């Protein structure tokens, strides 16, 4: 994989204009060069100018890397706007990987409503993922929200068994909370259809969900990893504003 071949660099730069303009001549040559050199190791979805002059954004689907105009040097890392203290790579990745939130199969998810439930988010979570448990604890502090949790057991066979037991519990959301927050293992003897687990895994793959937890906001943006309550609240405000502006 490319992580083993290149030094991971954390780049901190000021924003420069022209991040969305396409220079067809340079970009088409660069894309051809990278496809030839990377081969089947990576799938290149697009190549565009980045916010840094002379640096190009390479969308690999599950992440963004950067290249110079020749393709000889690759940067594996993130671009930060030091003036606004924002992660430009993270924002860009979220933007180009937007989904249609309303099209998610919510009947295949656990549902929790707090307060008026006006703000909505979906979480793909594995029951054996420590970062998912960390996120679950943070979500306890958020009010006026509807949370759809898609059981996404991708870490181990035990994750699948726990997910099935939780789904077949008389109170699924309670069983989920008992396990994720209090480490009380689901012990239900109920037998039910658990094909929802396979559907969720297929759904996650189709949405390019590479890790857990992955959060989707109502405006379609994704937020990978365990998030702090402060960042969650901030992004929920942005998502609500974006939906109102549509």
GROMACS .gro file of C-alpha atoms in nm, residues 34-134:
model
  101
   34UNK     CA    1  -0.067   0.822  -1.186
   35UNK     CA    2  -0.293   0.551  -1.327
   36UNK     CA    3   0.007   0.398  -1.502
   37UNK     CA    4   0.231   0.412  -1.196
   38UNK     CA    5  -0.019   0.310  -0.928
   39UNK     CA    6  -0.176   0.038  -1.142
   40UNK     CA    7  -0.444  -0.170  -0.973
   41UNK     CA    8  -0.321  -0.073  -0.626
   42UNK     CA    9  -0.555   0.224  -0.614
   43UNK     CA   10  -0.865   0.349  -0.793
   44UNK     CA   11  -0.836   0.711  -0.899
   45UNK     CA   12  -1.177   0.877  -0.917
   46UNK     CA   13  -1.058   1.223  -1.014
   47UNK     CA   14  -0.764   1.463  -1.024
   48UNK     CA   15  -0.821   1.835  -0.958
   49UNK     CA   16  -0.631   2.142  -0.849
   50UNK     CA   17  -0.586   2.169  -0.474
   51UNK     CA   18  -0.590   2.490  -0.265
   52UNK     CA   19  -0.208   2.495  -0.291
   53UNK     CA   20  -0.046   2.625  -0.612
   54UNK     CA   21   0.129   2.342  -0.796
   55UNK     CA   22  -0.033   2.071  -0.583
   56UNK     CA   23  -0.312   1.849  -0.718
   57UNK     CA   24  -0.589   1.667  -0.535
   58UNK     CA   25  -0.613   1.295  -0.614
   59UNK     CA   26  -0.944   1.139  -0.507
   60UNK     CA   27  -0.895   0.769  -0.428
   61UNK     CA   28  -1.247   0.712  -0.302
   62UNK     CA   29  -1.163   0.624   0.055
   63UNK     CA   30  -0.922   0.917   0.096
   64UNK     CA   31  -0.753   1.210  -0.073
   65UNK     CA   32  -0.381   1.234  -0.145
   66UNK     CA   33  -0.186   1.504  -0.330
   67UNK     CA   34   0.061   1.509  -0.619
   68UNK     CA   35   0.290   1.755  -0.790
   69UNK     CA   36   0.223   1.828  -1.158
   70UNK     CA   37   0.452   1.548  -1.278
   71UNK     CA   38   0.326   1.269  -1.054
   72UNK     CA   39   0.680   1.212  -0.930
   73UNK     CA   40   0.607   1.318  -0.573
   74UNK     CA   41   0.301   1.231  -0.368
   75UNK     CA   42   0.189   1.383  -0.041
   76UNK     CA   43  -0.005   1.157   0.194
   77UNK     CA   44  -0.145   1.386   0.459
   78UNK     CA   45  -0.386   1.670   0.523
   79UNK     CA   46  -0.398   2.036   0.427
   80UNK     CA   47  -0.494   2.279   0.701
   81UNK     CA   48  -0.598   2.641   0.672
   82UNK     CA   49  -0.392   2.797   0.950
   83UNK     CA   50  -0.586   3.125   0.931
   84UNK     CA   51  -0.928   2.972   0.991
   85UNK     CA   52  -0.798   2.667   1.180
   86UNK     CA   53  -0.988   2.428   0.954
   87UNK     CA   54  -0.899   2.094   0.799
   88UNK     CA   55  -0.941   2.148   0.425
   89UNK     CA   56  -0.876   1.785   0.333
   90UNK     CA   57  -1.143   1.660   0.572
   91UNK     CA   58  -1.396   1.915   0.446
   92UNK     CA   59  -1.322   1.832   0.084
   93UNK     CA   60  -1.345   1.457   0.143
   94UNK     CA   61  -1.681   1.503   0.314
   95UNK     CA   62  -1.810   1.719   0.031
   96UNK     CA   63  -1.718   1.486  -0.258
   97UNK     CA   64  -1.851   1.181  -0.072
   98UNK     CA   65  -2.195   1.320   0.008
   99UNK     CA   66  -2.486   1.078   0.007
  100UNK     CA   67  -2.862   1.112  -0.026
  101UNK     CA   68  -2.944   1.091   0.344
  102UNK     CA   69  -3.318   1.055   0.283
  103UNK     CA   70  -3.254   0.742   0.073
  104UNK     CA   71  -3.100   0.545   0.361
  105UNK     CA   72  -3.307   0.238   0.462
  106UNK     CA   73  -3.393   0.364   0.811
  107UNK     CA   74  -3.604   0.057   0.887
  108UNK     CA   75  -3.277  -0.138   0.898
  109UNK     CA   76  -3.135   0.085   1.172
  110UNK     CA   77  -3.179   0.126   1.546
  111UNK     CA   78  -3.362   0.450   1.616
  112UNK     CA   79  -3.325   0.682   1.914
  113UNK     CA   80  -3.512   1.011   1.946
  114UNK     CA   81  -3.413   1.273   2.201
  115UNK     CA   82  -3.604   1.594   2.263
  116UNK     CA   83  -3.791   1.704   1.953
  117UNK     CA   84  -3.572   1.484   1.728
  118UNK     CA   85  -3.542   1.762   1.471
  119UNK     CA   86  -3.173   1.711   1.395
  120UNK     CA   87  -3.089   1.382   1.226
  121UNK     CA   88  -2.779   1.172   1.183
  122UNK     CA   89  -2.692   0.814   1.090
  123UNK     CA   90  -2.407   0.613   1.238
  124UNK     CA   91  -2.243   0.297   1.103
  125UNK     CA   92  -2.111   0.122   1.411
  126UNK     CA   93  -1.947  -0.208   1.511
  127UNK     CA   94  -2.028  -0.340   1.860
  128UNK     CA   95  -1.664  -0.429   1.923
  129UNK     CA   96  -1.523  -0.096   1.807
  130UNK     CA   97  -1.381   0.106   2.101
  131UNK     CA   98  -1.414   0.432   1.908
  132UNK     CA   99  -1.782   0.352   1.844
  133UNK     CA  100  -1.831   0.317   2.220
  134UNK     CA  101  -1.656   0.649   2.270
   0.00000   0.00000   0.00000
